[in-house]
Every structure is written in C-alpha cells, then in structure tokens.
C-alpha cells in the first residue's frame, strides 16, 4: 500500500498559510535516498550522481542534493545558471544538452562544466562557437536498434534523436584526443523509468565492453562512464521498488568482470538520475471542490494538468490517497479531473477510491520528478506553490504561487495590459 509522507493534520495546518493546490516535498526522504545512492556506489572511487535538474528545478532541493554530495545535470542555459547560483561549480555540473545553441556552449565553457556532446557534428560546431576545447569532455552514445533487458523492458534507441553511432563515437574520441582533450567519457540513456534492478548493470556491461573495444581500436582509455537516468520508481501500488544497493552491486560485478581485467580499473562511474532521486518524495495536494454525476462520476479538484501533466500527456498512473481516509474502503469509481478545457485533464480515470466529500484533500503521489517542472500556463492557469516538509516536521514555502503579474510580465510596457499590471 502506498502511504503519503504527510498527514491530513499537517496539511490542515499548512493550508491555513498556503492555499491548495501545491506540491510538497519530503526533505528526509530525499536525503536518505541520496545517501543510499552514494552508499550503493561507494565501491567506485570517482562515483558521482549528477541530479537531472529538469526533474525538479527548485534551488532549495538542488542545495539539499548538493549537501548530500550530488552534482547536477543541466540541459539548458537557465539550468546552468541555476546550478551556478546554487554553488555548483565546474566538475559538479554535467551539461547533457542536445540541439545546443552556440551561446549555450559558450556559457558552459565560461563555467568550465563537463560538456556532453550529443552529436558528431557538434565537435566542429563547438570549436566554431567556443574557439577551443576543454580538458575534459563526454560523448553521448546511441547503439541504435531496440534495447531489451532480461525482463523484457525495452525501448527504441534506433528511433531516438539522441547520441552518436558507434562508428561516429570512435571517430569523435580520436578527433577530441588530437584536439587536446585529456579526459574523455561516454554517456548513454537508453530506457526511461525502468522498474527493475537489471537496467543499470546491463547498460554498464554494454558500455564497459565498448570501452574495451575503444581502447583496442584507438588506444584511448576513457576516464568515466555516465549511466545517465532511467532508473524508475513504482508509480503503481503493485510494483516493487528498485533496490539501489542491488543495482550498485550489479554495476560493480560488470566492472570487475569487464573493465578490471582489461586494465581499465580506474574508470569513474557517473549517474544522472532524476526520477529516482526525487520522484517518490513529492506529492501534489489538492482539494475536492466539485462532484458531478452524468454518465460517469466525476470529482473536480482545484489542481489541473498545469500542476502535473504526466497523466494528461502520457496517460501515466499516479496513485491517489484521500487524506484522512487512508483505511476507508474504496467503494466508489471516479474520474478525478482538473479544470482545463481539455478532456485529457484527468488525474485518474475509473479509479476506485473511498467516498469523497467536498473539502477533502487528495494527495497525488510521486510528483517529485517531472511534475511541477513540466507545467505550463495553458488556459491562463497560474503555476502553484512548492512547499518543503523539513526533517524536523516543520514546513517552508520554497516557491510562491504565480500571480497575474508574473503571467503578464512579458507584455509589460507594451501598452496593452498595463492597467492589469498596476
Ligand atoms: C531526463 C534526463 C535524465 C533523467 O532522467 P530520469 O528518467 O529522471 O532518471 C538524465 N539525463 C538526461 C540527459 C536526461 O535528459
């Protein structure tokens, strides 16, 4: 059974100051999980988790992860600026972008972060944009075809826009070496949200074998392997959570079987997890404000897809707990909807839930990654607040809700809506 990390009583206290809807994050859960990740890979001297900023780009959360020894993975100039402002420097930041504008490469160079080249043509583009190469760089690999692991979980790298082919990446390393890059690494992100302990070990083994081949064919010994993201979480109550300690040992086994005998036992392991780091430690809190009885039973809440898009755009399942009714029998079948003028704006369809009264608070689980951050302003809906539930049980507003002034700021001074902005 999935249990919220916060009680109805605590929410009743918070809503006196911060009205619903809001996302709330569990500092204790985030810290404990980050420690478990670092522990799982402590066998590797150079290990570092670079948290994927896009999953939860809130500076308070980024700082917490920094305190736990994590770096950041950025994909845009704004994410880089945010990382810099939060005190992350140089090797603490990976820049894993794609279709990258020249000014973003220049900005990454100014900050001195580790740049991950998505494409072979980016070598030339980088040189033209920046004028020189850094001492340390990464290349993104795409093996093509389909990628399948033992339990059948797979994806289609051959259809994905990311990374270089094997021939291209071999050539890229030779060129970069000749351009004076001293430390080179490889990065691959092949499957998203894997709920299995087998993905990282399988990916690691494939990449380690490629490292051996690169060494044999080019004489280049790569210095780091970035396993990127893709370690998933159990959104559904019947799924079993990944065990990061088992995953760490699986990667270690591949390391000892493939890299160590090939004389490559100094390679550092990097990860770029987003979802696994914060996903389960966020919840969207929303109040039931309408019930509607037509061909189906609807519960209308005060949050909408702007606060959490995954169900609308991916049809994703997010578990829902009616706070205070954790143990009540699920006697009703509801569609739980938001207010957008889009029929896909439903947090749940045909969901078995306890009887919901108007004024009940719903806790929508697992919104700590790719939740708030994916939101938009469709229908003129303003983005809601973010709240941190601290380790000592107190709470803190860590992002204010948007106002109409924020929404209209880009029209300011155009003589159209200036009255509204006063
Ligand atoms: C999105 C992304 C991640 C994080 O993915 P998760 O599914 O959250 O683990 C890591 N690296 C890159 C390059 C990404 O685009």
GROMACS .gro file of C-alpha atoms and ligand atoms in nm:
model
  437
    1UNK     CA    1   0.000   0.000   0.000
    2UNK     CA    2   0.124   0.347  -0.086
    3UNK     CA    3   0.132   0.582   0.210
    4UNK     CA    4   0.165   0.963   0.188
    5UNK     CA    5   0.466   1.107   0.375
    6UNK     CA    6   0.240   1.372   0.525
    7UNK     CA    7  -0.074   1.352   0.739
    8UNK     CA    8  -0.411   1.519   0.699
    9UNK     CA    9  -0.344   1.714   1.020
   10UNK     CA   10  -0.021   1.856   0.880
   11UNK     CA   11  -0.193   1.955   0.556
   12UNK     CA   12  -0.472   2.125   0.752
   13UNK     CA   13  -0.203   2.327   0.928
   14UNK     CA   14  -0.023   2.418   0.603
   15UNK     CA   15  -0.336   2.525   0.409
   16UNK     CA   16  -0.403   2.794   0.668
   17UNK     CA   17  -0.098   2.972   0.524
   18UNK     CA   18  -0.057   2.824   0.177
   19UNK     CA   19  -0.377   2.750  -0.013
   20UNK     CA   20  -0.409   2.438  -0.228
   21UNK     CA   21  -0.303   2.326  -0.478
   22UNK     CA   22   0.068   2.286  -0.402
   23UNK     CA   23   0.344   2.035  -0.443
   24UNK     CA   24   0.506   1.927  -0.118
   25UNK     CA   25   0.850   1.761  -0.094
   26UNK     CA   26   0.989   1.537   0.177
   27UNK     CA   27   1.340   1.651   0.275
   28UNK     CA   28   1.402   1.345   0.491
   29UNK     CA   29   1.312   1.105   0.210
   30UNK     CA   30   1.529   1.291  -0.042
   31UNK     CA   31   1.832   1.293   0.191
   32UNK     CA   32   1.800   0.928   0.295
   33UNK     CA   33   1.765   0.816  -0.067
   34UNK     CA   34   2.064   1.026  -0.182
   35UNK     CA   35   2.274   0.866   0.094
   36UNK     CA   36   2.162   0.519  -0.018
   37UNK     CA   37   2.266   0.601  -0.377
   38UNK     CA   38   2.612   0.718  -0.268
   39UNK     CA   39   2.650   0.413  -0.044
   40UNK     CA   40   2.549   0.177  -0.327
   41UNK     CA   41   2.829   0.309  -0.548
   42UNK     CA   42   3.087   0.379  -0.275
   43UNK     CA   43   3.299   0.093  -0.416
   44UNK     CA   44   3.382   0.324  -0.709
   45UNK     CA   45   3.632   0.595  -0.618
   46UNK     CA   46   3.514   0.855  -0.868
   47UNK     CA   47   3.139   0.796  -0.837
   48UNK     CA   48   2.909   1.095  -0.865
   49UNK     CA   49   2.534   1.130  -0.910
   50UNK     CA   50   2.451   1.434  -1.122
   51UNK     CA   51   2.086   1.508  -1.041
   52UNK     CA   52   1.888   1.585  -1.358
   53UNK     CA   53   1.777   1.941  -1.286
   54UNK     CA   54   1.480   1.923  -1.523
   55UNK     CA   55   1.312   1.673  -1.289
   56UNK     CA   56   1.279   1.924  -1.004
   57UNK     CA   57   1.444   2.261  -1.072
   58UNK     CA   58   1.392   2.417  -0.731
   59UNK     CA   59   1.709   2.571  -0.580
   60UNK     CA   60   1.616   2.460  -0.226
   61UNK     CA   61   1.603   2.098  -0.345
   62UNK     CA   62   1.921   2.136  -0.553
   63UNK     CA   63   2.106   2.264  -0.247
   64UNK     CA   64   1.985   1.971  -0.037
   65UNK     CA   65   2.119   1.731  -0.301
   66UNK     CA   66   2.445   1.928  -0.317
   67UNK     CA   67   2.483   1.886   0.060
   68UNK     CA   68   2.447   1.510   0.007
   69UNK     CA   69   2.739   1.514  -0.238
   70UNK     CA   70   2.547   1.519  -0.565
   71UNK     CA   71   2.630   1.726  -0.870
   72UNK     CA   72   2.381   1.850  -1.129
   73UNK     CA   73   2.298   1.755  -1.486
   74UNK     CA   74   2.182   2.055  -1.689
   75UNK     CA   75   2.042   2.075  -2.040
   76UNK     CA   76   1.996   2.449  -2.096
   77UNK     CA   77   2.150   2.786  -2.016
   78UNK     CA   78   1.890   2.861  -1.750
   79UNK     CA   79   1.953   2.528  -1.578
   80UNK     CA   80   2.328   2.603  -1.589
   81UNK     CA   81   2.269   2.948  -1.439
   82UNK     CA   82   2.053   2.796  -1.166
   83UNK     CA   83   2.322   2.539  -1.087
   84UNK     CA   84   2.589   2.809  -1.075
   85UNK     CA   85   2.373   3.026  -0.846
   86UNK     CA   86   2.326   2.729  -0.611
   87UNK     CA   87   2.704   2.697  -0.574
   88UNK     CA   88   2.770   2.402  -0.806
   89UNK     CA   89   3.097   2.455  -0.994
   90UNK     CA   90   3.295   2.301  -1.281
   91UNK     CA   91   3.315   1.922  -1.232
   92UNK     CA   92   2.997   1.933  -1.020
   93UNK     CA   93   2.799   2.001  -1.338
   94UNK     CA   94   2.738   1.790  -1.649
   95UNK     CA   95   2.593   1.972  -1.948
   96UNK     CA   96   2.396   1.700  -2.129
   97UNK     CA   97   2.211   1.904  -2.389
   98UNK     CA   98   2.106   1.832  -2.746
   99UNK     CA   99   2.040   2.057  -3.045
  100UNK     CA  100   2.252   2.303  -2.846
  101UNK     CA  101   2.268   2.673  -2.937
  102UNK     CA  102   2.619   2.820  -2.975
  103UNK     CA  103   2.574   3.065  -2.686
  104UNK     CA  104   2.491   2.778  -2.452
  105UNK     CA  105   2.818   2.603  -2.537
  106UNK     CA  106   2.998   2.934  -2.477
  107UNK     CA  107   2.825   2.973  -2.140
  108UNK     CA  108   2.911   2.614  -2.044
  109UNK     CA  109   3.273   2.686  -2.137
  110UNK     CA  110   3.276   3.001  -1.919
  111UNK     CA  111   3.154   2.796  -1.623
  112UNK     CA  112   3.403   2.520  -1.702
  113UNK     CA  113   3.149   2.237  -1.667
  114UNK     CA  114   3.173   1.890  -1.825
  115UNK     CA  115   3.016   1.914  -2.171
  116UNK     CA  116   2.847   1.606  -2.314
  117UNK     CA  117   2.841   1.624  -2.695
  118UNK     CA  118   2.518   1.481  -2.836
  119UNK     CA  119   2.634   1.459  -3.195
  120UNK     CA  120   2.942   1.408  -3.412
  121UNK     CA  121   2.883   1.740  -3.592
  122UNK     CA  122   2.891   1.915  -3.254
  123UNK     CA  123   3.269   1.877  -3.245
  124UNK     CA  124   3.302   2.126  -3.531
  125UNK     CA  125   3.014   2.334  -3.402
  126UNK     CA  126   3.172   2.351  -3.057
  127UNK     CA  127   3.508   2.455  -3.199
  128UNK     CA  128   3.348   2.728  -3.413
  129UNK     CA  129   3.131   2.850  -3.123
  130UNK     CA  130   3.383   2.838  -2.839
  131UNK     CA  131   3.720   2.855  -3.017
  132UNK     CA  132   3.894   2.587  -2.811
  133UNK     CA  133   3.829   2.258  -2.631
  134UNK     CA  134   3.825   2.192  -2.257
  135UNK     CA  135   4.047   1.932  -2.090
  136UNK     CA  136   3.751   1.706  -2.009
  137UNK     CA  137   3.459   1.609  -2.234
  138UNK     CA  138   3.192   1.346  -2.282
  139UNK     CA  139   3.020   1.196  -2.588
  140UNK     CA  140   2.668   1.058  -2.596
  141UNK     CA  141   2.622   0.710  -2.743
  142UNK     CA  142   2.321   0.560  -2.920
  143UNK     CA  143   2.354   0.191  -3.008
  144UNK     CA  144   2.050   0.203  -3.241
  145UNK     CA  145   1.801  -0.081  -3.280
  146UNK     CA  146   1.590  -0.185  -2.983
  147UNK     CA  147   1.724  -0.224  -2.633
  148UNK     CA  148   1.592  -0.506  -2.423
  149UNK     CA  149   1.691  -0.647  -2.088
  150UNK     CA  150   1.614  -0.977  -1.923
  151UNK     CA  151   1.262  -0.893  -1.807
  152UNK     CA  152   1.159  -0.759  -2.146
  153UNK     CA  153   1.169  -0.391  -2.052
  154UNK     CA  154   1.288  -0.213  -2.361
  155UNK     CA  155   1.292   0.098  -2.566
  156UNK     CA  156   1.379   0.200  -2.917
  157UNK     CA  157   1.715   0.383  -2.929
  158UNK     CA  158   1.704   0.349  -3.309
  159UNK     CA  159   1.410   0.590  -3.314
  160UNK     CA  160   1.556   0.836  -3.065
  161UNK     CA  161   1.718   1.163  -3.167
  162UNK     CA  162   2.000   1.139  -2.914
  163UNK     CA  163   2.361   1.038  -2.933
  164UNK     CA  164   2.617   0.916  -3.186
  165UNK     CA  165   2.650   0.585  -3.366
  166UNK     CA  166   2.933   0.353  -3.270
  167UNK     CA  167   3.146   0.448  -3.572
  168UNK     CA  168   3.088   0.816  -3.505
  169UNK     CA  169   3.178   0.794  -3.137
  170UNK     CA  170   3.506   0.609  -3.213
  171UNK     CA  171   3.598   0.882  -3.462
  172UNK     CA  172   3.486   1.155  -3.219
  173UNK     CA  173   3.723   1.031  -2.947
  174UNK     CA  174   4.018   1.030  -3.189
  175UNK     CA  175   3.944   1.384  -3.304
  176UNK     CA  176   3.893   1.514  -2.950
  177UNK     CA  177   4.215   1.349  -2.834
  178UNK     CA  178   4.402   1.513  -3.123
  179UNK     CA  179   4.243   1.846  -3.025
  180UNK     CA  180   4.397   1.812  -2.681
  181UNK     CA  181   4.108   1.681  -2.470
  182UNK     CA  182   4.276   1.474  -2.199
  183UNK     CA  183   3.985   1.313  -2.016
  184UNK     CA  184   3.704   1.157  -2.216
  185UNK     CA  185   3.385   0.985  -2.111
  186UNK     CA  186   3.081   0.812  -2.251
  187UNK     CA  187   2.712   0.870  -2.178
  188UNK     CA  188   2.403   0.671  -2.278
  189UNK     CA  189   2.037   0.697  -2.183
  190UNK     CA  190   1.850   0.410  -2.345
  191UNK     CA  191   1.536   0.332  -2.143
  192UNK     CA  192   1.318   0.553  -1.924
  193UNK     CA  193   1.156   0.465  -1.588
  194UNK     CA  194   1.287   0.109  -1.558
  195UNK     CA  195   1.133  -0.069  -1.261
  196UNK     CA  196   1.392  -0.345  -1.243
  197UNK     CA  197   1.733  -0.383  -1.081
  198UNK     CA  198   1.875  -0.509  -1.413
  199UNK     CA  199   1.885  -0.195  -1.629
  200UNK     CA  200   2.196  -0.018  -1.498
  201UNK     CA  201   2.401  -0.340  -1.472
  202UNK     CA  202   2.304  -0.440  -1.830
  203UNK     CA  203   2.379  -0.091  -1.965
  204UNK     CA  204   2.705  -0.077  -1.769
  205UNK     CA  205   2.820  -0.410  -1.911
  206UNK     CA  206   2.748  -0.296  -2.269
  207UNK     CA  207   2.928   0.035  -2.217
  208UNK     CA  208   3.223  -0.131  -2.040
  209UNK     CA  209   3.263  -0.372  -2.333
  210UNK     CA  210   3.257  -0.076  -2.568
  211UNK     CA  211   3.528   0.093  -2.357
  212UNK     CA  212   3.749  -0.211  -2.404
  213UNK     CA  213   3.685  -0.201  -2.779
  214UNK     CA  214   3.760   0.172  -2.794
  215UNK     CA  215   4.088   0.112  -2.612
  216UNK     CA  216   4.182  -0.169  -2.851
  217UNK     CA  217   4.089   0.020  -3.167
  218UNK     CA  218   4.203   0.374  -3.081
  219UNK     CA  219   4.438   0.335  -2.786
  220UNK     CA  220   4.216   0.575  -2.591
  221UNK     CA  221   4.130   0.484  -2.231
  222UNK     CA  222   3.811   0.665  -2.134
  223UNK     CA  223   3.808   0.800  -1.780
  224UNK     CA  224   3.437   0.799  -1.696
  225UNK     CA  225   3.112   0.623  -1.782
  226UNK     CA  226   2.788   0.816  -1.731
  227UNK     CA  227   2.495   0.575  -1.696
  228UNK     CA  228   2.260   0.874  -1.713
  229UNK     CA  229   1.897   0.845  -1.599
  230UNK     CA  230   1.625   0.588  -1.644
  231UNK     CA  231   1.617   0.421  -1.302
  232UNK     CA  232   1.246   0.422  -1.228
  233UNK     CA  233   1.004   0.425  -0.940
  234UNK     CA  234   0.690   0.222  -0.865
  235UNK     CA  235   0.405   0.455  -0.955
  236UNK     CA  236   0.157   0.171  -0.910
  237UNK     CA  237   0.096   0.013  -0.571
  238UNK     CA  238   0.155  -0.341  -0.702
  239UNK     CA  239   0.503  -0.260  -0.834
  240UNK     CA  240   0.821  -0.335  -0.637
  241UNK     CA  241   1.066  -0.052  -0.584
  242UNK     CA  242   1.416  -0.080  -0.726
  243UNK     CA  243   1.686  -0.164  -0.472
  244UNK     CA  244   1.971   0.077  -0.537
  245UNK     CA  245   2.215  -0.134  -0.332
  246UNK     CA  246   2.146  -0.433  -0.560
  247UNK     CA  247   2.182  -0.209  -0.865
  248UNK     CA  248   2.517  -0.076  -0.737
  249UNK     CA  249   2.645  -0.430  -0.683
  250UNK     CA  250   2.527  -0.532  -1.030
  251UNK     CA  251   2.727  -0.249  -1.185
  252UNK     CA  252   3.025  -0.346  -0.969
  253UNK     CA  253   3.009  -0.704  -1.094
  254UNK     CA  254   3.017  -0.588  -1.458
  255UNK     CA  255   3.303  -0.351  -1.371
  256UNK     CA  256   3.509  -0.629  -1.217
  257UNK     CA  257   3.433  -0.874  -1.497
  258UNK     CA  258   3.493  -0.642  -1.792
  259UNK     CA  259   3.696  -0.332  -1.702
  260UNK     CA  260   3.936  -0.455  -1.438
  261UNK     CA  261   4.081  -0.745  -1.648
  262UNK     CA  262   4.125  -0.500  -1.939
  263UNK     CA  263   4.339  -0.272  -1.723
  264UNK     CA  264   4.062  -0.007  -1.707
  265UNK     CA  265   4.004  -0.028  -1.331
  266UNK     CA  266   4.031   0.349  -1.274
  267UNK     CA  267   3.714   0.442  -1.462
  268UNK     CA  268   3.474   0.665  -1.266
  269UNK     CA  269   3.100   0.590  -1.271
  270UNK     CA  270   2.857   0.879  -1.304
  271UNK     CA  271   2.479   0.869  -1.291
  272UNK     CA  272   2.224   1.134  -1.388
  273UNK     CA  273   1.911   1.014  -1.215
  274UNK     CA  274   1.619   1.249  -1.179
  275UNK     CA  275   1.307   1.043  -1.116
  276UNK     CA  276   1.473   0.801  -0.873
  277UNK     CA  277   1.622   1.086  -0.667
  278UNK     CA  278   1.308   1.289  -0.601
  279UNK     CA  279   1.003   1.128  -0.766
  280UNK     CA  280   0.858   0.945  -0.463
  281UNK     CA  281   0.938   1.235  -0.230
  282UNK     CA  282   0.689   1.476  -0.382
  283UNK     CA  283   0.311   1.488  -0.367
  284UNK     CA  284   0.051   1.718  -0.520
  285UNK     CA  285  -0.201   1.830  -0.258
  286UNK     CA  286  -0.536   1.937  -0.397
  287UNK     CA  287  -0.887   1.994  -0.261
  288UNK     CA  288  -1.203   1.833  -0.396
  289UNK     CA  289  -1.427   2.124  -0.499
  290UNK     CA  290  -1.690   1.969  -0.726
  291UNK     CA  291  -1.874   1.644  -0.779
  292UNK     CA  292  -2.055   1.575  -1.099
  293UNK     CA  293  -2.291   1.292  -1.178
  294UNK     CA  294  -2.351   1.242  -1.552
  295UNK     CA  295  -2.262   0.931  -1.749
  296UNK     CA  296  -1.976   0.882  -1.508
  297UNK     CA  297  -1.894   1.005  -1.159
  298UNK     CA  298  -1.651   1.298  -1.154
  299UNK     CA  299  -1.461   1.465  -0.875
  300UNK     CA  300  -1.331   1.808  -0.972
  301UNK     CA  301  -1.021   1.925  -0.783
  302UNK     CA  302  -0.850   2.263  -0.761
  303UNK     CA  303  -0.532   2.137  -0.931
  304UNK     CA  304  -0.511   2.073  -1.304
  305UNK     CA  305  -0.268   1.939  -1.564
  306UNK     CA  306  -0.071   2.262  -1.527
  307UNK     CA  307   0.038   2.131  -1.184
  308UNK     CA  308   0.102   1.776  -1.307
  309UNK     CA  309   0.100   1.693  -1.677
  310UNK     CA  310   0.207   1.330  -1.683
  311UNK     CA  311  -0.143   1.179  -1.671
  312UNK     CA  312  -0.265   1.414  -1.947
  313UNK     CA  313   0.031   1.378  -2.185
  314UNK     CA  314   0.148   1.020  -2.117
  315UNK     CA  315  -0.161   0.863  -1.965
  316UNK     CA  316   0.058   0.796  -1.660
  317UNK     CA  317  -0.077   0.643  -1.343
  318UNK     CA  318  -0.036   0.847  -1.025
  319UNK     CA  319  -0.170   0.690  -0.710
  320UNK     CA  320  -0.419   0.899  -0.511
  321UNK     CA  321  -0.482   0.893  -0.136
  322UNK     CA  322  -0.778   1.077   0.015
  323UNK     CA  323  -0.615   1.222   0.326
  324UNK     CA  324  -0.778   1.104   0.646
  325UNK     CA  325  -0.944   0.814   0.459
  326UNK     CA  326  -0.630   0.603   0.424
  327UNK     CA  327  -0.805   0.298   0.562
  328UNK     CA  328  -1.155   0.358   0.428
  329UNK     CA  329  -1.282   0.102   0.174
  330UNK     CA  330  -1.257   0.207  -0.194
  331UNK     CA  331  -1.628   0.181  -0.268
  332UNK     CA  332  -1.655   0.445  -0.543
  333UNK     CA  333  -1.535   0.469  -0.904
  334UNK     CA  334  -1.433   0.820  -1.004
  335UNK     CA  335  -1.268   1.022  -1.274
  336UNK     CA  336  -1.066   1.284  -1.089
  337UNK     CA  337  -1.042   1.592  -1.308
  338UNK     CA  338  -0.875   1.929  -1.334
  339UNK     CA  339  -1.031   2.241  -1.482
  340UNK     CA  340  -0.854   2.273  -1.819
  341UNK     CA  341  -1.074   2.285  -2.128
  342UNK     CA  342  -0.917   1.958  -2.237
  343UNK     CA  343  -1.079   1.622  -2.174
  344UNK     CA  344  -0.736   1.470  -2.108
  345UNK     CA  345  -0.710   1.681  -1.790
  346UNK     CA  346  -0.782   1.389  -1.559
  347UNK     CA  347  -0.556   1.279  -1.274
  348UNK     CA  348  -0.732   0.942  -1.266
  349UNK     CA  349  -0.983   0.755  -1.478
  350UNK     CA  350  -1.218   0.490  -1.335
  351UNK     CA  351  -1.023   0.496  -1.011
  352UNK     CA  352  -1.152   0.303  -0.708
  353UNK     CA  353  -1.147   0.544  -0.415
  354UNK     CA  354  -1.324   0.595  -0.084
  355UNK     CA  355  -1.629   0.822  -0.096
  356UNK     CA  356  -1.501   1.177  -0.143
  357UNK     CA  357  -1.671   1.474   0.027
  358UNK     CA  358  -1.627   1.830  -0.093
  359UNK     CA  359  -1.338   1.981   0.102
  360UNK     CA  360  -1.144   1.654   0.125
  361UNK     CA  361  -0.774   1.683   0.046
  362UNK     CA  362  -0.632   1.447  -0.213
  363UNK     CA  363  -0.263   1.353  -0.210
  364UNK     CA  364  -0.145   1.267  -0.561
  365UNK     CA  365   0.167   1.054  -0.517
  366UNK     CA  366   0.508   1.056  -0.684
  367UNK     CA  367   0.507   1.409  -0.824
  368UNK     CA  368   0.861   1.490  -0.706
  369UNK     CA  369   1.014   1.448  -1.053
  370UNK     CA  370   0.886   1.564  -1.391
  371UNK     CA  371   0.582   1.700  -1.204
  372UNK     CA  372   0.575   2.072  -1.127
  373UNK     CA  373   0.864   2.127  -1.369
  374UNK     CA  374   0.668   2.014  -1.676
  375UNK     CA  375   0.381   2.252  -1.602
  376UNK     CA  376   0.275   2.526  -1.834
  377UNK     CA  377   0.028   2.817  -1.842
  378UNK     CA  378  -0.241   2.673  -2.068
  379UNK     CA  379  -0.587   2.828  -2.020
  380UNK     CA  380  -0.416   3.108  -1.828
  381UNK     CA  381  -0.371   2.876  -1.533
  382UNK     CA  382  -0.105   3.004  -1.295
  383UNK     CA  383   0.160   2.774  -1.155
  384UNK     CA  384   0.106   2.674  -0.795
  385UNK     CA  385   0.330   2.681  -0.490
  386UNK     CA  386   0.603   2.440  -0.379
  387UNK     CA  387   0.644   2.352  -0.013
  388UNK     CA  388   0.926   2.170   0.167
  389UNK     CA  389   0.839   1.938   0.455
  390UNK     CA  390   1.157   1.965   0.659
  391UNK     CA  391   1.328   1.689   0.853
  392UNK     CA  392   1.205   1.827   1.186
  393UNK     CA  393   0.843   1.815   1.065
  394UNK     CA  394   0.808   2.189   1.008
  395UNK     CA  395   0.737   2.328   0.661
  396UNK     CA  396   0.864   2.607   0.439
  397UNK     CA  397   0.731   2.776   0.127
  398UNK     CA  398   1.006   2.722  -0.132
  399UNK     CA  399   0.829   2.867  -0.434
  400UNK     CA  400   0.548   3.119  -0.432
  401UNK     CA  401   0.243   3.062  -0.648
  402UNK     CA  402   0.249   3.259  -0.973
  403UNK     CA  403   0.049   3.581  -0.990
  404UNK     CA  404  -0.119   3.751  -1.283
  405UNK     CA  405   0.174   3.997  -1.281
  406UNK     CA  406   0.415   3.708  -1.343
  407UNK     CA  407   0.197   3.578  -1.623
  408UNK     CA  408   0.176   3.916  -1.794
  409UNK     CA  409   0.535   4.028  -1.732
  410UNK     CA  410   0.641   3.976  -2.093
  411UNK     CA  411   0.368   4.218  -2.210
  412UNK     CA  412   0.482   4.490  -1.972
  413UNK     CA  413   0.536   4.830  -2.133
  414UNK     CA  414   0.351   4.730  -2.449
  415UNK     CA  415   0.053   4.946  -2.362
  416UNK     CA  416  -0.191   4.658  -2.376
  417UNK     CA  417  -0.235   4.520  -2.028
  418UNK     CA  418  -0.052   4.784  -1.826
  419UNK     CA  419  -0.365   4.856  -1.619
  420UNK     CA  420  -0.375   4.493  -1.506
  421UNK     CA  421  -0.013   4.509  -1.400
  422UNK     CA  422  -0.063   4.802  -1.161
  423LIG     C1  423   1.584   1.344  -1.834
  423LIG     C2  424   1.727   1.309  -1.830
  423LIG     C3  425   1.781   1.244  -1.718
  423LIG     C4  426   1.699   1.199  -1.601
  423LIG     O1  427   1.607   1.103  -1.638
  423LIG     P1  428   1.520   1.027  -1.524
  423LIG     O2  429   1.424   0.949  -1.605
  423LIG     O3  430   1.456   1.131  -1.444
  423LIG     O4  431   1.614   0.943  -1.447
  423LIG     C5  432   1.917   1.221  -1.718
  423LIG     N1  433   1.995   1.258  -1.822
  423LIG     C6  434   1.947   1.320  -1.931
  423LIG     C7  435   2.039   1.360  -2.038
  423LIG     C8  436   1.811   1.347  -1.939
  423LIG     O5  437   1.763   1.408  -2.048
   0.00000   0.00000   0.00000
